[in-house]
PDB file of N, CA and C in Angstrom:
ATOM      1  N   UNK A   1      60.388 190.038-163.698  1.00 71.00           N
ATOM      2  CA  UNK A   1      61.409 190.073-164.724  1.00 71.00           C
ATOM      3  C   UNK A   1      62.586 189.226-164.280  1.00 71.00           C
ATOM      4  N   UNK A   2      62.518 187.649-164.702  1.00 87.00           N
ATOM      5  CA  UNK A   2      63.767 186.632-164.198  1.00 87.00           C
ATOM      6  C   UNK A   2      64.674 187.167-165.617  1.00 87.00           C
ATOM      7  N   UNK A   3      66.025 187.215-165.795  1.00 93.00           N
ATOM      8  CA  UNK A   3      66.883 187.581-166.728  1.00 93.00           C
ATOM      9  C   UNK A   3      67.254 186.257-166.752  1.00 93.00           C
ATOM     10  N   UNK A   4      67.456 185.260-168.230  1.00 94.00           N
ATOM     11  CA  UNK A   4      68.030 184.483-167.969  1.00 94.00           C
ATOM     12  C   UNK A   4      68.680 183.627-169.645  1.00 94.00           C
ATOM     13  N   UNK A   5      69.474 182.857-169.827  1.00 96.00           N
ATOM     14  CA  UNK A   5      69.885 182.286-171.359  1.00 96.00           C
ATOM     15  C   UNK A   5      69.557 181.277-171.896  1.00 96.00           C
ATOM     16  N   UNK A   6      69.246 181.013-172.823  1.00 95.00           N
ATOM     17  CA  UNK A   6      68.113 179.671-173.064  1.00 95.00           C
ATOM     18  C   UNK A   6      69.107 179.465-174.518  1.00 95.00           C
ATOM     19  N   UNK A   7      68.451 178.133-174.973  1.00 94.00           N
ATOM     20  CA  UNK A   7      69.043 177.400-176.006  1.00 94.00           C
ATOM     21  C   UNK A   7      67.598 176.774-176.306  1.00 94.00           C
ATOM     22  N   UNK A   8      67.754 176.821-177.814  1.00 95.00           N
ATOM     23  CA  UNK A   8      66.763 176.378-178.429  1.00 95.00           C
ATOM     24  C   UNK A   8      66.388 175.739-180.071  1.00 95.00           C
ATOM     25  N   UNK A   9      65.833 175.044-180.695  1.00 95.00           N
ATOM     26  CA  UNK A   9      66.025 174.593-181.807  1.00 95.00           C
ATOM     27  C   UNK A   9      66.152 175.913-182.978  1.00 95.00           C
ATOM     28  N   UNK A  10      66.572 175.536-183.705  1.00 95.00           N
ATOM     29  CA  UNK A  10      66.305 176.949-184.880  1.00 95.00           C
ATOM     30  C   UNK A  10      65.368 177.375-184.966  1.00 95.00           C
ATOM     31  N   UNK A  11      64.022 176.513-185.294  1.00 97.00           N
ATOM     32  CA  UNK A  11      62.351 176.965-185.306  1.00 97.00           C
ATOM     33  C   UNK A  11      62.323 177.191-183.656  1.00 97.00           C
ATOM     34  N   UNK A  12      62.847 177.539-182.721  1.00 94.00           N
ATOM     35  CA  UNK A  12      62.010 177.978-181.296  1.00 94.00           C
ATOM     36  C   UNK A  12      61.508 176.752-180.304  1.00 94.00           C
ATOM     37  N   UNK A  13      61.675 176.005-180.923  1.00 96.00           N
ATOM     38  CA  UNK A  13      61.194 174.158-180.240  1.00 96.00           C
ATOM     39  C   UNK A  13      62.277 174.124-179.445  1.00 96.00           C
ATOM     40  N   UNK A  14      61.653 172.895-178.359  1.00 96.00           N
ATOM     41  CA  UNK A  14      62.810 172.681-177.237  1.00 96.00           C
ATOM     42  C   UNK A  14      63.681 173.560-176.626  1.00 96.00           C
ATOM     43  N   UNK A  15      63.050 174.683-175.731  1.00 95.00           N
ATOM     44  CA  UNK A  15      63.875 175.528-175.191  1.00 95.00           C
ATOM     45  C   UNK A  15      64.240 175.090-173.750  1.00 95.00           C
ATOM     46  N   UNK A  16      65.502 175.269-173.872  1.00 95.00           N
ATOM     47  CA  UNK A  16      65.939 175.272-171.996  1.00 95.00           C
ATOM     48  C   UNK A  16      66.678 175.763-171.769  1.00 95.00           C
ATOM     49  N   UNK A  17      66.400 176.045-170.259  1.00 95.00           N
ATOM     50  CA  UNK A  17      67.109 177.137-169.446  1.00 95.00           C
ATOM     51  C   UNK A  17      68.635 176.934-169.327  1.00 95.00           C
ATOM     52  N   UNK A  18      69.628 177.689-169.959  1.00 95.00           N
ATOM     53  CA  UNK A  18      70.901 177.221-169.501  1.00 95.00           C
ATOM     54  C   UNK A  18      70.949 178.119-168.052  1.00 95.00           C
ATOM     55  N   UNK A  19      70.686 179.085-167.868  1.00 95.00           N
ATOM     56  CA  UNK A  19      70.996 180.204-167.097  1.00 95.00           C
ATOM     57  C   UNK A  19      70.232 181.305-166.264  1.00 95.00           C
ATOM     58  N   UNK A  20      69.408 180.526-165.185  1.00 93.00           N
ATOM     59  CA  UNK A  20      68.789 181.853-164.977  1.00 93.00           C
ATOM     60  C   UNK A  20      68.942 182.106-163.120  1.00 93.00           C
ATOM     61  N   UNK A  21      70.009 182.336-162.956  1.00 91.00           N
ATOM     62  CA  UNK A  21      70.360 183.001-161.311  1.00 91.00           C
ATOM     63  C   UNK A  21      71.003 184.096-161.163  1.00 91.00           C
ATOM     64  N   UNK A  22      69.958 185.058-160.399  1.00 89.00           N
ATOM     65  CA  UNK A  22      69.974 186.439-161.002  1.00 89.00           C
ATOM     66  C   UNK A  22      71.955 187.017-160.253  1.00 89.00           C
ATOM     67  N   UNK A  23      71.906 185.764-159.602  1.00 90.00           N
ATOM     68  CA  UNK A  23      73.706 186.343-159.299  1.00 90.00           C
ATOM     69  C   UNK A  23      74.670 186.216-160.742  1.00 90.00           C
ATOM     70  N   UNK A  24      73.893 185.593-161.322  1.00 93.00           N
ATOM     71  CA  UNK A  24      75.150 185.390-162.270  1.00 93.00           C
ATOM     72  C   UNK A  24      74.643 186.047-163.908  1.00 93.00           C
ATOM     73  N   UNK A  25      73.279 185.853-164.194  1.00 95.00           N
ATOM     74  CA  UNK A  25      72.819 186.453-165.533  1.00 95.00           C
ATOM     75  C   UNK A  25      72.208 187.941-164.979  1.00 95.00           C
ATOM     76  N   UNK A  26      72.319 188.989-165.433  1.00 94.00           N
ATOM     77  CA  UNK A  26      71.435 190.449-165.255  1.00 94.00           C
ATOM     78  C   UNK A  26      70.705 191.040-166.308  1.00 94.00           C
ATOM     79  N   UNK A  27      71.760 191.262-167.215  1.00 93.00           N
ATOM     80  CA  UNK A  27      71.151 191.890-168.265  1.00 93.00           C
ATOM     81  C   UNK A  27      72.492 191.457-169.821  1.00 93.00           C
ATOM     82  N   UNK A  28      71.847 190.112-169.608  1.00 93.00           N
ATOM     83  CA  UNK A  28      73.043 189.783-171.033  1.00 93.00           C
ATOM     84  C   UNK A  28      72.464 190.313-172.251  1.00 93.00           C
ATOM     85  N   UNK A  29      73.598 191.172-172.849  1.00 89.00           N
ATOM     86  CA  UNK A  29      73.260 191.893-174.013  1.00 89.00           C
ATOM     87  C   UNK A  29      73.537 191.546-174.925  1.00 89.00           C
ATOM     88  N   UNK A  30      74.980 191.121-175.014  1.00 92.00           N
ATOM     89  CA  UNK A  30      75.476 190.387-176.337  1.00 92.00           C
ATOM     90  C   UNK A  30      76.472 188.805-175.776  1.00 92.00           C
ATOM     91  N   UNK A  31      76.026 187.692-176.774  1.00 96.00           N
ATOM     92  CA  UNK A  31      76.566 186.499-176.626  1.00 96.00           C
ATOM     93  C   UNK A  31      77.165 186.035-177.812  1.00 96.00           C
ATOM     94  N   UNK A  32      78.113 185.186-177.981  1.00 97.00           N
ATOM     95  CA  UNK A  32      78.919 184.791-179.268  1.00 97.00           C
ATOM     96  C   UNK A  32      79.739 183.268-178.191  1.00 97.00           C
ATOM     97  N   UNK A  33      79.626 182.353-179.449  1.00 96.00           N
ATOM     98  CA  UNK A  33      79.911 181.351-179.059  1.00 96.00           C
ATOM     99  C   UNK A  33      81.149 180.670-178.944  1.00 96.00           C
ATOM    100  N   UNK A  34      82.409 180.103-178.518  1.00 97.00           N
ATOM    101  CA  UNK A  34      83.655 179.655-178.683  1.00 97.00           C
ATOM    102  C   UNK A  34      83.045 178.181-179.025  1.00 97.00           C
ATOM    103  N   UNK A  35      83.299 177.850-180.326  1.00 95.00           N
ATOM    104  CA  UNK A  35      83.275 176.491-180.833  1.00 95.00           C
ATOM    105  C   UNK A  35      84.280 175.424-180.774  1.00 95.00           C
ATOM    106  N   UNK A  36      85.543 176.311-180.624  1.00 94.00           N
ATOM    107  CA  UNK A  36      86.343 175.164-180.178  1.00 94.00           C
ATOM    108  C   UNK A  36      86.598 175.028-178.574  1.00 94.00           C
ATOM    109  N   UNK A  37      86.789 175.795-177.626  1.00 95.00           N
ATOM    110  CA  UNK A  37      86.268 175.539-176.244  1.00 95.00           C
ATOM    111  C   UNK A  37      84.815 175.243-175.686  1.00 95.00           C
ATOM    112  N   UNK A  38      83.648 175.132-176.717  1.00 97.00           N
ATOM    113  CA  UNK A  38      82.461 175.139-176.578  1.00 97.00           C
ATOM    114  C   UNK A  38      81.998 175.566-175.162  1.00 97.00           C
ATOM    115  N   UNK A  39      82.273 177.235-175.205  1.00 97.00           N
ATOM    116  CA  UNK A  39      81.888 177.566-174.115  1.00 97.00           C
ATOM    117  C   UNK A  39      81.044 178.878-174.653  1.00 97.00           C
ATOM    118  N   UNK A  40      80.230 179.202-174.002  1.00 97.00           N
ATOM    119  CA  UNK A  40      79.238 180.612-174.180  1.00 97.00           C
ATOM    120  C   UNK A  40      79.527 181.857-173.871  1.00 97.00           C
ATOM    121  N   UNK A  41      80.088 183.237-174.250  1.00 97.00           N
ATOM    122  CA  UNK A  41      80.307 184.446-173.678  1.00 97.00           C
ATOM    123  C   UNK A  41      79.340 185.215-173.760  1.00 97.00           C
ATOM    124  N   UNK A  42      79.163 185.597-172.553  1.00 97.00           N
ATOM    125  CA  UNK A  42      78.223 187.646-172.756  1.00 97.00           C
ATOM    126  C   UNK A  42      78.956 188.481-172.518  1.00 97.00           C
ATOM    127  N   UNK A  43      78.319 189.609-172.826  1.00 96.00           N
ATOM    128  CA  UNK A  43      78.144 191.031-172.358  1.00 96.00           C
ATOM    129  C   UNK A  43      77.087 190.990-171.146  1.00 96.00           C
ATOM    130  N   UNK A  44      77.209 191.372-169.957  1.00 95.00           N
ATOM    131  CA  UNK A  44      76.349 191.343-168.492  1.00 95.00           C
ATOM    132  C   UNK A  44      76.461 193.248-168.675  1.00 95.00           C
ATOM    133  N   UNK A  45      75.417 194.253-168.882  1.00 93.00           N
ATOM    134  CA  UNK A  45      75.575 195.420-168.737  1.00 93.00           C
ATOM    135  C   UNK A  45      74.611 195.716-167.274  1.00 93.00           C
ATOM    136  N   UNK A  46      74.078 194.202-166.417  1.00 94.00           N
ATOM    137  CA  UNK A  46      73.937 195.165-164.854  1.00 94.00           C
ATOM    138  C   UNK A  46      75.176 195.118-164.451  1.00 94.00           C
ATOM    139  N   UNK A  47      76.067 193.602-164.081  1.00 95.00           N
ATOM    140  CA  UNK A  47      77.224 193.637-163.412  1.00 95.00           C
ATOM    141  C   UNK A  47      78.093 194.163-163.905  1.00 95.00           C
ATOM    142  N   UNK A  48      78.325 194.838-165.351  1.00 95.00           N
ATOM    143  CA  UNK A  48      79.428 195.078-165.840  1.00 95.00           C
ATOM    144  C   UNK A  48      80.663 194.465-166.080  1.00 95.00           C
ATOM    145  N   UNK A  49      80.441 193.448-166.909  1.00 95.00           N
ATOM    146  CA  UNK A  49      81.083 192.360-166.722  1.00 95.00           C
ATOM    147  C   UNK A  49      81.141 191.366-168.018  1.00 95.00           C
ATOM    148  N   UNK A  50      82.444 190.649-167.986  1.00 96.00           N
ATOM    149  CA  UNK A  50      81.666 189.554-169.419  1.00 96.00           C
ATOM    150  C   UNK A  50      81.951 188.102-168.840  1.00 96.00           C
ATOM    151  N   UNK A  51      81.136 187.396-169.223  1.00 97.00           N
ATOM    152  CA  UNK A  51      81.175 186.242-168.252  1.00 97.00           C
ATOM    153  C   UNK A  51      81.047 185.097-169.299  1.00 97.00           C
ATOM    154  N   UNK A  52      81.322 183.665-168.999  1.00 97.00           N
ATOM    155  CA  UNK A  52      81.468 182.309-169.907  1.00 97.00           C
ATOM    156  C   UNK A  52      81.269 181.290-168.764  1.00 97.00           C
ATOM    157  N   UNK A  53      80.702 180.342-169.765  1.00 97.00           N
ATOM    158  CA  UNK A  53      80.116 179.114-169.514  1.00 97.00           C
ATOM    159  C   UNK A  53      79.928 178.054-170.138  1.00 97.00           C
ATOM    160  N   UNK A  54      79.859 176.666-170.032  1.00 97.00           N
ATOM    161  CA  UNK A  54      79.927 175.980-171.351  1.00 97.00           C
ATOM    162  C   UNK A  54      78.605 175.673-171.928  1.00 97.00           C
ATOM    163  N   UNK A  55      78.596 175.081-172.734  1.00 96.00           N
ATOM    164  CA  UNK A  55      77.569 175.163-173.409  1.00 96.00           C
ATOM    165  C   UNK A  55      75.992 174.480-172.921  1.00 96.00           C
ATOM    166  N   UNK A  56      76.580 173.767-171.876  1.00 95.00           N
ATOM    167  CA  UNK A  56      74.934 173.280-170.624  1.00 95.00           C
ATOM    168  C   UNK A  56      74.831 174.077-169.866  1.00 95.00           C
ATOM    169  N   UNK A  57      75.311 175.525-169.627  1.00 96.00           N
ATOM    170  CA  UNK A  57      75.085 176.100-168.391  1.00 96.00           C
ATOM    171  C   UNK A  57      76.061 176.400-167.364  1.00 96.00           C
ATOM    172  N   UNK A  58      76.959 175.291-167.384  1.00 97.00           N
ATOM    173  CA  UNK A  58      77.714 175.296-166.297  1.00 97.00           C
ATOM    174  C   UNK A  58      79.306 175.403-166.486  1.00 97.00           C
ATOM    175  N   UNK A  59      80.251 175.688-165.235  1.00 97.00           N
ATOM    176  CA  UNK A  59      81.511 175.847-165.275  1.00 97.00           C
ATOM    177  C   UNK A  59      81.476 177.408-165.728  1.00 97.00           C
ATOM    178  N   UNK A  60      80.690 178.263-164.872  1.00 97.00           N
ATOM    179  CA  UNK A  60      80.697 179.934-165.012  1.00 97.00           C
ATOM    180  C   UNK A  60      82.288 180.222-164.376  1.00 97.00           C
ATOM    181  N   UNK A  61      82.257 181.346-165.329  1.00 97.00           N
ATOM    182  CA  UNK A  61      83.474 182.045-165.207  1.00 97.00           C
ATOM    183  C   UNK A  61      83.640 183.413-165.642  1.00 97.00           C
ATOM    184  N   UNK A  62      83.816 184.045-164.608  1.00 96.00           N
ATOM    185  CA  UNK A  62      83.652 185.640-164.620  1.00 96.00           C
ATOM    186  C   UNK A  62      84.978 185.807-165.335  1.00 96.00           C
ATOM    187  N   UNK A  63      85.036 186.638-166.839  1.00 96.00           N
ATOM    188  CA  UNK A  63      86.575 186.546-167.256  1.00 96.00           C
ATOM    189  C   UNK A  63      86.866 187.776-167.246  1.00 96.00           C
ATOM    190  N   UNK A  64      85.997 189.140-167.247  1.00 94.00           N
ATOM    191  CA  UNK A  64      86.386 190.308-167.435  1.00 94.00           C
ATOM    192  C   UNK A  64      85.222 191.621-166.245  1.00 94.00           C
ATOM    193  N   UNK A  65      85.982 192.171-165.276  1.00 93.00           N
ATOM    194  CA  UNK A  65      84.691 192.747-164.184  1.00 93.00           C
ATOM    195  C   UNK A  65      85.095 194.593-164.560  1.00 93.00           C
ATOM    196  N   UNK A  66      86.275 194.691-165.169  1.00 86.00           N
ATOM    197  CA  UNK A  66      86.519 196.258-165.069  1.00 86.00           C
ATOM    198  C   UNK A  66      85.874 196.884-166.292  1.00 86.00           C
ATOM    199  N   UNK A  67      84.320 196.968-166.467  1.00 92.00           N
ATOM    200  CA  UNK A  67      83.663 196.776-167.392  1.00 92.00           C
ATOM    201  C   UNK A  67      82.558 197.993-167.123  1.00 92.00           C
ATOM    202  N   UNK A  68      82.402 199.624-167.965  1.00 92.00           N
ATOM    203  CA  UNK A  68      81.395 200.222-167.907  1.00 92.00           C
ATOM    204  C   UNK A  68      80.347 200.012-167.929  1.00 92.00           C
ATOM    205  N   UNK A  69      80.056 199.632-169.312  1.00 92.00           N
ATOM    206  CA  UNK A  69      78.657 199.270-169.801  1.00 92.00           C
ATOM    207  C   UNK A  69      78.584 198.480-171.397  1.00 92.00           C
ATOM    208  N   UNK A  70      79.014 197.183-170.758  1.00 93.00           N
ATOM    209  CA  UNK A  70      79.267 196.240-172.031  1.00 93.00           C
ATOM    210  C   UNK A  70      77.890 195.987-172.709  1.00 93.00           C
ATOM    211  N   UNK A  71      78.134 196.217-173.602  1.00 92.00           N
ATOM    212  CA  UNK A  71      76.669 195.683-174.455  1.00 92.00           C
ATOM    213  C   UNK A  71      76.866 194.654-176.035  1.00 92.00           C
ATOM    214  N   UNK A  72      76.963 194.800-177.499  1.00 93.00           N
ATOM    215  CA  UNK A  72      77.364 194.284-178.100  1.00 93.00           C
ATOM    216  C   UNK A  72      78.580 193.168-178.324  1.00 93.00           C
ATOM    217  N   UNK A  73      78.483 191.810-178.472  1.00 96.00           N
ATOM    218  CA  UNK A  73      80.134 191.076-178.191  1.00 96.00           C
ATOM    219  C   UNK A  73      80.452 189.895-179.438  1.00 96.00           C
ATOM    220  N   UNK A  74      81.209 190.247-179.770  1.00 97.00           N
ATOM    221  CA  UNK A  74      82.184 188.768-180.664  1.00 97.00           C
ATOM    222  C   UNK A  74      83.101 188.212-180.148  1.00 97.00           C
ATOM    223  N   UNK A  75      83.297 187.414-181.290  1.00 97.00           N
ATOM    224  CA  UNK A  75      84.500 186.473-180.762  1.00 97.00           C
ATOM    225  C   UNK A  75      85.088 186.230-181.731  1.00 97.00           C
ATOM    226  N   UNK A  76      86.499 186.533-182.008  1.00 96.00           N
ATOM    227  CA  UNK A  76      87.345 185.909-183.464  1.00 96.00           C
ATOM    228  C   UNK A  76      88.282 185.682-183.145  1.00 96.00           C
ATOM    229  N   UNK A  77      88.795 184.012-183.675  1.00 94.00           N
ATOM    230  CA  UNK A  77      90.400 183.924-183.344  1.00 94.00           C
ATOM    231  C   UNK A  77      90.672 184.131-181.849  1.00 94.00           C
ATOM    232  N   UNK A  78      90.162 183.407-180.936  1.00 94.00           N
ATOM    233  CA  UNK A  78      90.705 183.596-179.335  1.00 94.00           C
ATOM    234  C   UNK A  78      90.711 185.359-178.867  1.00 94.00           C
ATOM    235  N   UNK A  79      89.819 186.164-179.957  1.00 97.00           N
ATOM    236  CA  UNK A  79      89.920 187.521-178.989  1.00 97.00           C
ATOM    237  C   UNK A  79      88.188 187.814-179.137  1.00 97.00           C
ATOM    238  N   UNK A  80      88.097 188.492-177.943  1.00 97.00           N
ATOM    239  CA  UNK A  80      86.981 188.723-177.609  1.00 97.00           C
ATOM    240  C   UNK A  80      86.372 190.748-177.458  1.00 97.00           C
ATOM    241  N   UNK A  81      85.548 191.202-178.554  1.00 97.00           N
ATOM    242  CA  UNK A  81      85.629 192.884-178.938  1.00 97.00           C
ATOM    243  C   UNK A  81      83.995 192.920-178.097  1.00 97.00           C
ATOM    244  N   UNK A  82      84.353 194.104-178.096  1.00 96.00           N
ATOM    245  CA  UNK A  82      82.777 194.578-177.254  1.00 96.00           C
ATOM    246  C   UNK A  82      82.450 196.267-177.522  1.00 96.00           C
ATOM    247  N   UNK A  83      81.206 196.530-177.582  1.00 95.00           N
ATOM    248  CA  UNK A  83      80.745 197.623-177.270  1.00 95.00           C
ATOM    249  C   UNK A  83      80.638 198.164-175.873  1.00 95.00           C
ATOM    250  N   UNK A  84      81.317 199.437-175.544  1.00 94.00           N
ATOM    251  CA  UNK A  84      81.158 199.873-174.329  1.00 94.00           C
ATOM    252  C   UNK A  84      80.669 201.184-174.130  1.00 94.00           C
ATOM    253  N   UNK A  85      79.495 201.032-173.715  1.00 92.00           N
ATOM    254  CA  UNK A  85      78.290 202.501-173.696  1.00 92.00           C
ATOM    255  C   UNK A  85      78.490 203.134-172.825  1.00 92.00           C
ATOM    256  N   UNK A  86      79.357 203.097-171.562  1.00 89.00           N
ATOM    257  CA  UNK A  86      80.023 203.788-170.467  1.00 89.00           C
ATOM    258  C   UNK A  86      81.152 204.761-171.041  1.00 89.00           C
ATOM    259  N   UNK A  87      82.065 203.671-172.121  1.00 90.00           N
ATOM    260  CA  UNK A  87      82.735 204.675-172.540  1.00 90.00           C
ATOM    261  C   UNK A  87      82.904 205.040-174.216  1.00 90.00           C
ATOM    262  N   UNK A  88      81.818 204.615-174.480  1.00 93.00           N
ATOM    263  CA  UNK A  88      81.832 205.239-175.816  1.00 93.00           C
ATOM    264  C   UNK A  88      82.398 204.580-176.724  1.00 93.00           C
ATOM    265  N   UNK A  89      83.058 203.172-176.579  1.00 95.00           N
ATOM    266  CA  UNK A  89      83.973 202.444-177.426  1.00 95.00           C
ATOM    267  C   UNK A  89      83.757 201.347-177.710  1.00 95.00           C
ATOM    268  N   UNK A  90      84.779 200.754-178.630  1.00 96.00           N
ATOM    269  CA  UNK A  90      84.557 199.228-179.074  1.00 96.00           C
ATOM    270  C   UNK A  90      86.212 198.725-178.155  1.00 96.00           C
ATOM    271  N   UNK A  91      86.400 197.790-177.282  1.00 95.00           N
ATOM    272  CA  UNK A  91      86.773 197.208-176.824  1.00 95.00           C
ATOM    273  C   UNK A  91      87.322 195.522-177.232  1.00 95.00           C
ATOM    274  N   UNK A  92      88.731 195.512-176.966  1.00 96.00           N
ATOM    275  CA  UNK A  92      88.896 193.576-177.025  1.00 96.00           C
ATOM    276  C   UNK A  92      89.954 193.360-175.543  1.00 96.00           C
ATOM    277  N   UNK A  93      89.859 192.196-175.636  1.00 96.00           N
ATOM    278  CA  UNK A  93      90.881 191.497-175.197  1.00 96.00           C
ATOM    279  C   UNK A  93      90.905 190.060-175.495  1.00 96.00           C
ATOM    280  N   UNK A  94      91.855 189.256-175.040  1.00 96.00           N
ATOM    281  CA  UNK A  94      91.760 187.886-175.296  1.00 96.00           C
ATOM    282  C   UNK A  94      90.760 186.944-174.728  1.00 96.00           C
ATOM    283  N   UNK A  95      90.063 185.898-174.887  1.00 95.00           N
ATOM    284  CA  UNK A  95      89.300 185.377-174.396  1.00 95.00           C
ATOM    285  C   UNK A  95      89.388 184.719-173.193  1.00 95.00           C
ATOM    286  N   UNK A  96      90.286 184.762-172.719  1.00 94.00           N
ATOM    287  CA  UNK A  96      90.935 184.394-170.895  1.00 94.00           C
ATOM    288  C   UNK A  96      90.965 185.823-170.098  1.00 94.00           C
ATOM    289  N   UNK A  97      90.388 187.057-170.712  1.00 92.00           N
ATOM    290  CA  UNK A  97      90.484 188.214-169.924  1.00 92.00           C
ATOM    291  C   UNK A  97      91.774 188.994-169.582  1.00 92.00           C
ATOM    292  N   UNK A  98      92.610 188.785-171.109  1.00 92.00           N
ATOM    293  CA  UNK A  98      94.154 189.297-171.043  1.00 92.00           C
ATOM    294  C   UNK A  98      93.953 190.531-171.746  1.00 92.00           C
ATOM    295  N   UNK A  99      95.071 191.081-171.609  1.00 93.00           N
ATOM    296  CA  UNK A  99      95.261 192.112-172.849  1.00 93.00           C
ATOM    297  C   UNK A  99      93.892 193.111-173.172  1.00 93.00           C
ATOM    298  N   UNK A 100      93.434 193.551-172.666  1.00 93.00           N
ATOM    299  CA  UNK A 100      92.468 194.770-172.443  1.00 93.00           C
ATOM    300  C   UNK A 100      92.825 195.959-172.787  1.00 93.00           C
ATOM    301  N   UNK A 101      92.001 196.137-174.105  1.00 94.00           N
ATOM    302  CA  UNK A 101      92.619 197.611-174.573  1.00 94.00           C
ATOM    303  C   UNK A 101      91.458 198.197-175.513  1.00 94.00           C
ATOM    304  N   UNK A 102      91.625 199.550-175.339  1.00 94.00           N
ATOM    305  CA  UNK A 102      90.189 200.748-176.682  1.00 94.00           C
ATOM    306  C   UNK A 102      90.892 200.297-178.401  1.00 94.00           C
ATOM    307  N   UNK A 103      90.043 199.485-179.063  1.00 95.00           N
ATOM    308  CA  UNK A 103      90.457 199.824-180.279  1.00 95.00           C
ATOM    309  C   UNK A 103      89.946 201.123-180.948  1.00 95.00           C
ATOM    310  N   UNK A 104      88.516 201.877-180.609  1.00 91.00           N
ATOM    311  CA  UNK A 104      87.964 202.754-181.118  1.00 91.00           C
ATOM    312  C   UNK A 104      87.855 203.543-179.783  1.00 91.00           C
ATOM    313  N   UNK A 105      87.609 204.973-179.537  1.00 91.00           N
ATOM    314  CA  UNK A 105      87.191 205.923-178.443  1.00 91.00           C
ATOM    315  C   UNK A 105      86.200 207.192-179.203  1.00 91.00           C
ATOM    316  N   UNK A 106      85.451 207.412-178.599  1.00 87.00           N
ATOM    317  CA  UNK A 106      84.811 208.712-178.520  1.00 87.00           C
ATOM    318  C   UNK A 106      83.679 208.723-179.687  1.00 87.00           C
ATOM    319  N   UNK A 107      83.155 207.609-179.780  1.00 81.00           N
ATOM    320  CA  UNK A 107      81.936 207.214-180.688  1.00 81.00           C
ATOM    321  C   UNK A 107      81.104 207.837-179.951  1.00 81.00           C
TER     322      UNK A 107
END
């Protein structure tokens, strides 16, 4: 079981590996794209963590580690919301890993 992020045509053609070193991909759950920084975000629910990259793979950047159990993720307007199954909530902060706060609790 390699965990890893791929890019691929709409029909499934031409796939390649952006991402697969198990230090850095684990268990990406949810991804959403920044189109104007054209960079890639997850949800990582082994490391607990949400992490970015640009859109070949490279220039990783761990932006958020104080993280239960991120799973679901968007992106709107420079903020970045998440599902968190550790604690029961929907989660944002800004997409540089600012401003961290529960918009919802006790789902």
């Amino acid at each position: 079981n390699n965990p890893k992020i791929e890019k691929a045509t709409v029909d499934g053609h031409d796939r390649v590996v952006l991402l697969d070193d198990d230090d850095i991909v684990g268990y990406p759950n949810g991804l959403a794209i920044d189109y104007e920084e054209t960079r890639l975000y997850w949800a990582d629910g082994k490391f607990k963590r949400i992490v970015s990259c640009d859109l070949h793979g490279h220039s990783v950047k761990i932006v958020q580690t104080s993280i239960q159990h991120p799973f679901g993720l968007s992106l709107l307007e420079g903020w970045l919301f998440w599902t968190d199954w550790g604690e029961n909530s929907i989660m944002t902060m800004n997409k540089h890993g600012e401003y961290k706060q529960t918009i919802l609790s006790q789902l």
